[in-house]
Coordinates of C-alpha atoms in Angstrom, one line a residue:
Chain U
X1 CA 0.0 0.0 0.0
X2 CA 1.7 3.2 -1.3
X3 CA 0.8 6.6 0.6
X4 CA 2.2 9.3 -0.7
X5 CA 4.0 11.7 1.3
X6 CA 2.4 15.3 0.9
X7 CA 5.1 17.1 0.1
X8 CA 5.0 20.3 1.7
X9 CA 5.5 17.2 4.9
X10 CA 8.8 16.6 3.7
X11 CA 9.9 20.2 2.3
X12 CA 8.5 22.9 4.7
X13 CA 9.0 21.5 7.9
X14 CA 7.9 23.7 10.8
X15 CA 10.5 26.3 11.9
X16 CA 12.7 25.0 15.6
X17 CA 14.4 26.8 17.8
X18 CA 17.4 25.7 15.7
X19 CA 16.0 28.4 13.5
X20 CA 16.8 31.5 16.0
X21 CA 20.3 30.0 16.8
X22 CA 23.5 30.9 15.4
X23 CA 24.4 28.7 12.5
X24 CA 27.8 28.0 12.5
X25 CA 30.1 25.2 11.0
X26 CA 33.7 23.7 11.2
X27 CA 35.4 22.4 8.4
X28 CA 39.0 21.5 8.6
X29 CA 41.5 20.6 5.9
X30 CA 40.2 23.2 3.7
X31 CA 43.0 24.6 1.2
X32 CA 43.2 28.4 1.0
X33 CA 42.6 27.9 -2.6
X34 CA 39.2 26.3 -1.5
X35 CA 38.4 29.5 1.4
X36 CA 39.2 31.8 -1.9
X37 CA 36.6 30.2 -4.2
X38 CA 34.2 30.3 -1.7
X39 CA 34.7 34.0 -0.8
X40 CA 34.4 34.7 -4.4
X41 CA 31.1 32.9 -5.2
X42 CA 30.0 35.3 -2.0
X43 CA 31.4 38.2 -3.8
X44 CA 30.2 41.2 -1.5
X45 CA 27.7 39.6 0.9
X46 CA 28.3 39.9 4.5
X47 CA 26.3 36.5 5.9
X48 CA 27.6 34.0 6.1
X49 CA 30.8 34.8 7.2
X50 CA 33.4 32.9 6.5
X51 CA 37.1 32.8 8.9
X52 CA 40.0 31.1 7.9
X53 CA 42.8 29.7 9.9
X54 CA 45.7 27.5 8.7
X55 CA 43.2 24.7 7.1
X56 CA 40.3 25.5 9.4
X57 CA 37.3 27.3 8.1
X58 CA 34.6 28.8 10.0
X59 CA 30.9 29.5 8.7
X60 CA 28.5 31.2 10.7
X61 CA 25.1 33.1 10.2
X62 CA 24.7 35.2 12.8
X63 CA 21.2 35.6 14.3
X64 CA 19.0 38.6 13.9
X65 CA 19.5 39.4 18.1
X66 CA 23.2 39.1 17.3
X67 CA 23.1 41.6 14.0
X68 CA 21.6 44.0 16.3
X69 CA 23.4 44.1 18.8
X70 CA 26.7 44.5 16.3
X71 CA 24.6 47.5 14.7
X72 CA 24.3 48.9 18.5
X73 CA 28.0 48.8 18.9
X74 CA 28.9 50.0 15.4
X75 CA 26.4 52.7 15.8
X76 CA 27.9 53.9 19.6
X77 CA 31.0 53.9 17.2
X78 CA 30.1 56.6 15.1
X79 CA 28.3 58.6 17.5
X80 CA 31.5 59.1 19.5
X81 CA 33.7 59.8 16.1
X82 CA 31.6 62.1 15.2
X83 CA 30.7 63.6 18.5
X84 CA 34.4 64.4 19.4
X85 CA 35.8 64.7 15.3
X86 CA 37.8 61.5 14.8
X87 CA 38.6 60.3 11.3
X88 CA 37.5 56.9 10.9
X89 CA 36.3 54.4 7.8
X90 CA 33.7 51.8 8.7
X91 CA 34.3 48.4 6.6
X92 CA 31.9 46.4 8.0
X93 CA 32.4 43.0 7.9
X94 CA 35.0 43.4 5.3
X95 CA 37.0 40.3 4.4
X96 CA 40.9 40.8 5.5
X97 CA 43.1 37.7 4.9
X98 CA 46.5 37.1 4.3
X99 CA 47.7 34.8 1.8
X100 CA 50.9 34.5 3.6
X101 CA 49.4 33.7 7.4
X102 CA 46.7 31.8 5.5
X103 CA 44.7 33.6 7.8
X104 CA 41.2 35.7 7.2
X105 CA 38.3 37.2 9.0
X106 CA 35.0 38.9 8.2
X107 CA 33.9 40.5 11.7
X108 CA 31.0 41.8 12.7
X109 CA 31.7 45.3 12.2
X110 CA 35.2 47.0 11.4
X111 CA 36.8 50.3 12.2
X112 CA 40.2 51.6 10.6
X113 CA 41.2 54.6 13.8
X114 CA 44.4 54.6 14.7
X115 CA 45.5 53.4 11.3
X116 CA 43.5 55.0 9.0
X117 CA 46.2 57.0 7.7
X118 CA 47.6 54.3 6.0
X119 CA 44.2 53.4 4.4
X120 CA 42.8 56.6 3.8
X121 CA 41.8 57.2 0.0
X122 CA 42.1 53.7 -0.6
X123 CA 39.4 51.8 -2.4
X124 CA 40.8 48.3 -2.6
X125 CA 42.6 47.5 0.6
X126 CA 45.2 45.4 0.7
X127 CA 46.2 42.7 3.3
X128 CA 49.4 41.9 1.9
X129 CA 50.7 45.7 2.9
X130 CA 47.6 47.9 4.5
X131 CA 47.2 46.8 8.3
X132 CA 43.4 45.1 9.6
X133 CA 40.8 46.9 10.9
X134 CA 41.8 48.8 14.2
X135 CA 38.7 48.0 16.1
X136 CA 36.4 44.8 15.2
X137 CA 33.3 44.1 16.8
X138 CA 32.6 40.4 17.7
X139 CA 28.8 39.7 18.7
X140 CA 28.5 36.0 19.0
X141 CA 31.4 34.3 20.4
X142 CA 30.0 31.5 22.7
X143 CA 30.1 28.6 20.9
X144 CA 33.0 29.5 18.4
X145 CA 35.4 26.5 18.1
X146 CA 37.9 28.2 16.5
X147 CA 40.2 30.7 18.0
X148 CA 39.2 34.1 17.0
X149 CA 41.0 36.1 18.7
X150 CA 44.4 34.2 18.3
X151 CA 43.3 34.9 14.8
X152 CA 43.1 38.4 15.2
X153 CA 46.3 38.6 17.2
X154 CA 48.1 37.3 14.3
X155 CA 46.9 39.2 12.0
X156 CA 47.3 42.2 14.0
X157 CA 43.7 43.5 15.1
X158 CA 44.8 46.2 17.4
X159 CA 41.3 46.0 19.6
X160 CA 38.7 43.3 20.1
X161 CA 34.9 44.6 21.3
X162 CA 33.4 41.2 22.4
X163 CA 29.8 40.5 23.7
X164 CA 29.8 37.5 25.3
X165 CA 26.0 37.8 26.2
X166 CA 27.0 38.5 29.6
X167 CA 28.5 41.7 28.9
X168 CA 31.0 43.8 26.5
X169 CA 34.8 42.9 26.8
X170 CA 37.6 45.6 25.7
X171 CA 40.3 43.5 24.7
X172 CA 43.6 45.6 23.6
X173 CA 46.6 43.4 21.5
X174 CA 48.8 43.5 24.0
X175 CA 52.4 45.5 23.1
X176 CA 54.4 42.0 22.1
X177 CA 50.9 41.1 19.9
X178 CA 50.7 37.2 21.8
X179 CA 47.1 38.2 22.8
X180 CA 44.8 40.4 24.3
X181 CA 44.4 41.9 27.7
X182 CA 40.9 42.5 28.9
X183 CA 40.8 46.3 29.7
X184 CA 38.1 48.6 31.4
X185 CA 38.7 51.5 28.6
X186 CA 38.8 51.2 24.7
X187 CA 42.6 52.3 23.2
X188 CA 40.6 53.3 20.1
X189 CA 38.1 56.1 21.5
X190 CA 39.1 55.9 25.7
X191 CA 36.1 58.2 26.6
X192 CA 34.7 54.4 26.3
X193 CA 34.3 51.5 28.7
X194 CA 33.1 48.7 28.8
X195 CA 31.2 49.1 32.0
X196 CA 29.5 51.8 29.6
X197 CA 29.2 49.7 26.7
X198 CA 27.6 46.8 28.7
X199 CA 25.3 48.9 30.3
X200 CA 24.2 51.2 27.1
X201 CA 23.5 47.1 25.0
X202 CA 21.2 46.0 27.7
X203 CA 19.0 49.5 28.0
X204 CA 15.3 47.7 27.0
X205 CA 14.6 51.1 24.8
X206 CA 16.7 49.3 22.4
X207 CA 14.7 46.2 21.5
X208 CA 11.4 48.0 22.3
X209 CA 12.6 50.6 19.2
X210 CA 13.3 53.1 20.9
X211 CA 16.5 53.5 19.2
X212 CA 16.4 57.3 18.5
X213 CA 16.2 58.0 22.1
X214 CA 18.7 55.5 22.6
X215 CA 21.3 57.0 20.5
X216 CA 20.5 60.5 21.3
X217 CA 21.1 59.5 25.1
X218 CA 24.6 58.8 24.3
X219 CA 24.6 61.5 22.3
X220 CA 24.1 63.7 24.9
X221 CA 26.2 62.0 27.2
X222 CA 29.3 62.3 24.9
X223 CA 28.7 65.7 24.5
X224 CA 28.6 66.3 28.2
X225 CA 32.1 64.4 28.8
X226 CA 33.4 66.9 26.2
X227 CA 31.8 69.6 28.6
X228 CA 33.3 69.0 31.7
X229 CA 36.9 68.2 30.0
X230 CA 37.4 71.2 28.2
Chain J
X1 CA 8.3 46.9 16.9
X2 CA 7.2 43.1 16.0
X3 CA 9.8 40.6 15.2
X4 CA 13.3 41.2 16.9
X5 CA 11.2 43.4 19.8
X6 CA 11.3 41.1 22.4
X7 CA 11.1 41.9 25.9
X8 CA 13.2 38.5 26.9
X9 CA 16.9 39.2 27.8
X10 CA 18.6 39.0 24.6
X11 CA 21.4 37.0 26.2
X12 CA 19.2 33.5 26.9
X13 CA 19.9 32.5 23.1
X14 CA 23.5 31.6 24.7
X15 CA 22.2 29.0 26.7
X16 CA 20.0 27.3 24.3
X17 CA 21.3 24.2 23.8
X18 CA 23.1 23.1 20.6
X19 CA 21.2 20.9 17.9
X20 CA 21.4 17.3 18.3
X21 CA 21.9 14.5 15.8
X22 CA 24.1 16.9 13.5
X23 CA 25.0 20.7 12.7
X24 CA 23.7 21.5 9.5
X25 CA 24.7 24.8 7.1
X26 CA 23.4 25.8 3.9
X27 CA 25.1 27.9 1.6
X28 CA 23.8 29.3 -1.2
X29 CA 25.6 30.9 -4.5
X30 CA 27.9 27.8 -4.1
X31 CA 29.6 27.3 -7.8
X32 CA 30.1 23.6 -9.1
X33 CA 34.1 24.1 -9.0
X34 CA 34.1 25.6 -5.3
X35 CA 32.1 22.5 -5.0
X36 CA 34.4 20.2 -5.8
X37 CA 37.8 22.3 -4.4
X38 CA 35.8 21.3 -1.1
X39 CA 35.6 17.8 -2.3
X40 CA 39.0 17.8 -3.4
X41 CA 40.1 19.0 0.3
X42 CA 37.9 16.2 1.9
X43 CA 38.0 12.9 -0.3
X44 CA 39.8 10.9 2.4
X45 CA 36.9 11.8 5.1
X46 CA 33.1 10.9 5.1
X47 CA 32.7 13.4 7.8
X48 CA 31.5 16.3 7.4
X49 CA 29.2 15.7 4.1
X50 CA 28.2 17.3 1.5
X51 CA 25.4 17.5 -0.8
X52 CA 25.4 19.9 -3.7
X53 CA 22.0 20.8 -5.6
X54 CA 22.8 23.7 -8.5
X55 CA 24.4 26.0 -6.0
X56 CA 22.9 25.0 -2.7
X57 CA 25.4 23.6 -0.6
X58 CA 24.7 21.8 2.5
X59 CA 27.6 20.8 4.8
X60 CA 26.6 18.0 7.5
X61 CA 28.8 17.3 10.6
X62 CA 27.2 14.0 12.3
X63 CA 27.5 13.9 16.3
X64 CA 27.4 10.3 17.6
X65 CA 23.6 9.7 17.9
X66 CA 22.8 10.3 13.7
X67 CA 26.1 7.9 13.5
X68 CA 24.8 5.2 16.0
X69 CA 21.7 5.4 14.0
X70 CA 23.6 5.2 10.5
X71 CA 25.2 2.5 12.1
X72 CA 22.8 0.2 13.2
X73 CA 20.2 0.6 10.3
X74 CA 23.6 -0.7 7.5
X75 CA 24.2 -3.1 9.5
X76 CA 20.7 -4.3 9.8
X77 CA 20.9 -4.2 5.8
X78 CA 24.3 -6.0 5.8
X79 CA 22.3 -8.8 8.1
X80 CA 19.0 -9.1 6.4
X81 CA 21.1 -9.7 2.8
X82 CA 23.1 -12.0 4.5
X83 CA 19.9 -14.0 5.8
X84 CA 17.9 -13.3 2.5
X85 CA 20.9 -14.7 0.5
X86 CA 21.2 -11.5 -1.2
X87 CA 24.4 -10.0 -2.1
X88 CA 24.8 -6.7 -1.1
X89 CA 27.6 -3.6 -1.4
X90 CA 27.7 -0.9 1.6
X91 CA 29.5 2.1 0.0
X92 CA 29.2 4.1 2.9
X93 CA 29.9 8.1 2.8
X94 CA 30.8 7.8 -1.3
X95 CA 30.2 11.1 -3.4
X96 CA 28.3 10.3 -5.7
X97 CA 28.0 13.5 -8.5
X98 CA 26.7 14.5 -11.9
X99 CA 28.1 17.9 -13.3
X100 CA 26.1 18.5 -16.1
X101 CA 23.1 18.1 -13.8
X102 CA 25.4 20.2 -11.1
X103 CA 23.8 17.8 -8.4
X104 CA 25.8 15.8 -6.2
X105 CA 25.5 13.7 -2.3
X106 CA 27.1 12.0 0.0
X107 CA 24.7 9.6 2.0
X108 CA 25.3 7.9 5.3
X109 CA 25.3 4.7 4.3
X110 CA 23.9 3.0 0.8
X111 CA 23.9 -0.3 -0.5
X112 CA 24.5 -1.6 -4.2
X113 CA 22.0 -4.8 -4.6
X114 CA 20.9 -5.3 -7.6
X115 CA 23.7 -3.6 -9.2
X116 CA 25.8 -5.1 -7.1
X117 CA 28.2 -6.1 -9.6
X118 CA 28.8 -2.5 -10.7
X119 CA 29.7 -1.7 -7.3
X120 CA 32.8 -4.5 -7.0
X121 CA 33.5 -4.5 -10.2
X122 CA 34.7 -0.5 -10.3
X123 CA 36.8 1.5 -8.9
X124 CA 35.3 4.5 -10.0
X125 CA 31.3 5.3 -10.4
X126 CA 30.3 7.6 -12.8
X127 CA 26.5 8.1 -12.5
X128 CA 26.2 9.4 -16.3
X129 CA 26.7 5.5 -17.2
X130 CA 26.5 3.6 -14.0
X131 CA 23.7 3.4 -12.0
X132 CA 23.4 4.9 -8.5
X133 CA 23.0 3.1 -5.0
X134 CA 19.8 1.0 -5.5
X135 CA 19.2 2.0 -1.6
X136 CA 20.5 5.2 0.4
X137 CA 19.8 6.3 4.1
X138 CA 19.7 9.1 5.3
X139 CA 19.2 9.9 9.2
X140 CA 18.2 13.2 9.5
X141 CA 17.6 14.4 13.3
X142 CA 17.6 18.1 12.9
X143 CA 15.7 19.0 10.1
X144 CA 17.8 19.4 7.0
X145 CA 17.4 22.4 5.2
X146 CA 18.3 21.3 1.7
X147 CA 15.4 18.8 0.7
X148 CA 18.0 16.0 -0.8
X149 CA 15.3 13.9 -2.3
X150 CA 14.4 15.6 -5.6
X151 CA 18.6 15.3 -5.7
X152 CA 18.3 11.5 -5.0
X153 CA 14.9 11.1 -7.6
X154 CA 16.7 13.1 -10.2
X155 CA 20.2 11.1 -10.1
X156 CA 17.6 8.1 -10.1
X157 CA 17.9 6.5 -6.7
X158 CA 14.8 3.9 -6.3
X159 CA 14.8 3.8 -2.3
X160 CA 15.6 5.9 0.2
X161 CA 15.5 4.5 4.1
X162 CA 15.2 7.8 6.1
X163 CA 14.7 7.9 9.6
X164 CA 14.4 11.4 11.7
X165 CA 14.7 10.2 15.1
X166 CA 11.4 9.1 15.8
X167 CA 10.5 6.5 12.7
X168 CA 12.2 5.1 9.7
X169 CA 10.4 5.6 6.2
X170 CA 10.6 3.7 3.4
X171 CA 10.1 5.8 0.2
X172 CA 10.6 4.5 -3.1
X173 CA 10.9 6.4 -6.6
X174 CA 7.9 7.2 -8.4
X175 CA 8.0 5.3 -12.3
X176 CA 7.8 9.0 -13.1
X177 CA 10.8 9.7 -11.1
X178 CA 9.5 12.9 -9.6
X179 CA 9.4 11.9 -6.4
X180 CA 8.8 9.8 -3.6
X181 CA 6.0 7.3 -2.3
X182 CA 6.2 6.6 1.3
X183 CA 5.3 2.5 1.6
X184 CA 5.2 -0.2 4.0
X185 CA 7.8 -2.5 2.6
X186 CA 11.1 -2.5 1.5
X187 CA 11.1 -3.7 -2.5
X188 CA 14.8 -4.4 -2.0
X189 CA 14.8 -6.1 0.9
X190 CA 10.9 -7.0 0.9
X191 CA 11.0 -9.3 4.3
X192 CA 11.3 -6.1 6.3
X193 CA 8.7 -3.4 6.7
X194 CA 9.0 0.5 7.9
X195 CA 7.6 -0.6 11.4
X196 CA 10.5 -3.3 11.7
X197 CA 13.2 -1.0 10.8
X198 CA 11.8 1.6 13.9
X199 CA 11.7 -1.4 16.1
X200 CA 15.1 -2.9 15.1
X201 CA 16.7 0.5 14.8
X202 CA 15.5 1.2 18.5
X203 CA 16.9 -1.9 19.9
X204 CA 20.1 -1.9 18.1
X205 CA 20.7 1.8 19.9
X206 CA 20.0 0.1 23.5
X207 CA 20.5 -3.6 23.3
X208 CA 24.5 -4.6 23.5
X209 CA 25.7 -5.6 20.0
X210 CA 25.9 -9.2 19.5
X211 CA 22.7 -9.6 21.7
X212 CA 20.8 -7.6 18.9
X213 CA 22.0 -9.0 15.9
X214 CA 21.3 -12.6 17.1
X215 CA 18.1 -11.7 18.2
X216 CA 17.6 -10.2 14.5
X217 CA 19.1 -13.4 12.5
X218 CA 16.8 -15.7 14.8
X219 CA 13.8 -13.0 14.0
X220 CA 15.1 -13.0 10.3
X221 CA 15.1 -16.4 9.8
X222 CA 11.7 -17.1 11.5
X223 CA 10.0 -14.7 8.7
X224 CA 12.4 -16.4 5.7
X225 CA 10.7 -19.9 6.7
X226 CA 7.6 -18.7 7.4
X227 CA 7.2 -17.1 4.1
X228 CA 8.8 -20.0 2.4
X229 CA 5.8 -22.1 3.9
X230 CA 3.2 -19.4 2.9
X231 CA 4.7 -20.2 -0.4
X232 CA 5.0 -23.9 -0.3
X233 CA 1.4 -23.8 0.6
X234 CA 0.2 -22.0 -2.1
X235 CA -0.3 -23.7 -5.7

């Protein structure tokens, strides 16, 4: 007796709380040929993103929550540059790798600072020469297997901004670049800390779309540090 | 407001727990040569797989319970053609690929039957002449995202065993080859029906080894000689 299957049963299956979580896979033995051709299938997109170390390749799709909260960060970013007039280029979750460390990353959001004079003007940026982004934002990190901030020691990422869903970590490369040192103040704009950062990411205006008020809050709060300092 | 506006703490996604049975990702915009650079870097493994279907890439990392499965339900094959007399081929993880329909798979486990011969007799299977697994499972505990059978109806597989953690199915190709029926036996190995397969599978995950598969050869060979006297019996 032959029942057929309808087959919305076997194509749409109802959504799972897989759906909402962080898709993220770890392929090892992958050439760097292999991580090029898949970057350049991606061409431009920003999800998935792909990081690349030695053989190991990383693919995740970040959540909507996590997006959001990288948006938050980058957007506290460019309040503050502009608030207090520092130069800065935002490349997103640009890709940066290095065919000679065999070594890549696309972060969640990316800042060139203290650096940007060596990038400024340029369209195509060049890993071989031009340094990584100064400051890379890093939204989901819990169940990462591979070791992204080793990665971005190597390769040179002055400053890490983790959220580790607990709260915001300042990491700063340390002076001999082995690693990272957690820090209460950002090296990149120090009117920042992460005290500040954690606290301003879990204000409820934010996921309740109150996200003008939000940002004009610290808005206003920037502008008052300027105040009192000078 | 609706959609991401949640008033739960954001951070409780952390502690979901991870998927069981596999990790699944899809990627999309995948070309046929990226496809096969990925092969290329993997042909030694069967872990993780991959299944290509014009562009859609899925990448499949089993954890031990979609292997335990895998597992159990090839070797209950292996036993019932053993029992039936039958000869049978596990090829395991092989890719199995056709460019100019720019669909390829990997299965957990399939069997070669009545193409046996084309299985021992190559080294090499190249589905625009040979023909593909006559059966393929496929455990599939989380839900893949990438519907593999139109892949398997298209490349011409006839039955696909695929269990999702709660019951094994038996589907078997449509004449018209665009899709699957879901049916009670197996036509390959006909002494064994969907329901046996959820019962054996279940007590090949709990029941030690060599327990289970004598319990299975004495249940085996009880249904061979019964239906040999059903058949003895009629004119």
């Amino acid at each position: 007796m032959a029942a057929t299957i309808p087959r919305s049963a076997l194509r749409g299956r109802p959504k799972t709380d897989a759906d909402d979580r962080t898709q993220r896979i770890v392929l090892d033995g992958v050439s760097w040929a292999t991580y090029e051709a898949l970057l350049a299938d991606h061409g431009d997109r920003s999800v998935p993103r792909f990081a690349y170390d030695r053989g190991v390749l990383e693919i995740v799709r970040p959540t909507a929550t996590h997006e959001e909260r990288a948006d938050a960060l980058a957007a506290i970013v460019g309040v503050v540059a502009e608030e207090r007039g520092i130069p800065h280029r935002s490349v997103r979750s640009m890709t940066y790798r290095r065919a000679t460390e065999r070594r890549g990353f696309e972060a969640d959001a990316s800042f060139y600072i203290q650096t940007l004079d060596r990038v400024r003007g340029k369209r195509q940026i060049d890993p071989e020469s031009d340094p990584p982004p100064d400051l890379v934002i890093e939204t989901d990190v819990t169940h990462s297997s591979l070791d992204k901030l080793d990665l971005y020691a190597r390769l040179g990422v002055l400053e890490v901004w983790r959220d580790d869903a607990e709260r915001i970590h300042i990491l700063v490369l340390r002076p001999d670049g082995e690693g990272y040192d957690d820090i209460a103040a950002s090296a990149a704009l120090p009117i920042l800390t992460a005290a500040r950062l954690t606290g301003w990411l879990g204000d409820e205006s934010l996921v309740l779309g109150e996200r003008h008020r939000w940002l004009k809050q610290i808005r206003d709060w920037v502008r008052a540090q300027a105040d009192t300092s000078g | 407001m609706a959609g991401i506006a949640q008033r739960a703490p954001i951070h409780e996604q952390a502690t979901t727990p991870a998927p069981s049975g596999e990790h699944r990702f899809v990627l999309s915009g995948v070309s046929w040569k990226t496809y096969e650079a990925l092969l290329a870097d993997h042909q030694d493994r069967s872990a993780p797989r991959f299944a290509y279907d014009r562009g859609l890439l899925e990448i499949m990392s089993p954890l031990p319970i979609h292997e335990r499965r895998n597992w159990s339900l090839a070797l209950l094959v292996t036993l019932v053609a053993e029992e039936m007399g039958v000869d049978a081929e596990n090829l395991g993880s092989t890719t199995f690929r056709r460019e100019d329909l720019e669909h390829g798979f990997e299965p957990d486990s399939c069997f070669y039957v009545r193409h046996v011969s084309v299985a021992r007799a190559k080294d090499q299977i190249d589905l625009r002449f040979d023909p593909p697994p006559d059966l393929v499972i496929e455990i599939d505990l989380t839900h893949s995202s990438l519907d593999k059978l139109p892949l398997y109806a298209r490349l011409g597989v006839p039955e696909v065993w695929r269990d999702d953690g709660t019951r094994t199915r038996i589907l078997v190709r449509r004449p018209t080859g665009d899709g699957y029926d879901d049916v009670g036996f197996s036509p390959a190995f006909p002494v064994v029906s969907a329901d046996d397969l959820g019962r054996w599978l279940g007590e090949g995950l709990t029941r030690p080894r060599s327990a289970w598969m004598a319990a299975l050869r004495a249940w085996l060979r009880e249904r061979l000689d019964a239906g040999e006297a059903t058949r003895a019996m009629s004119p």
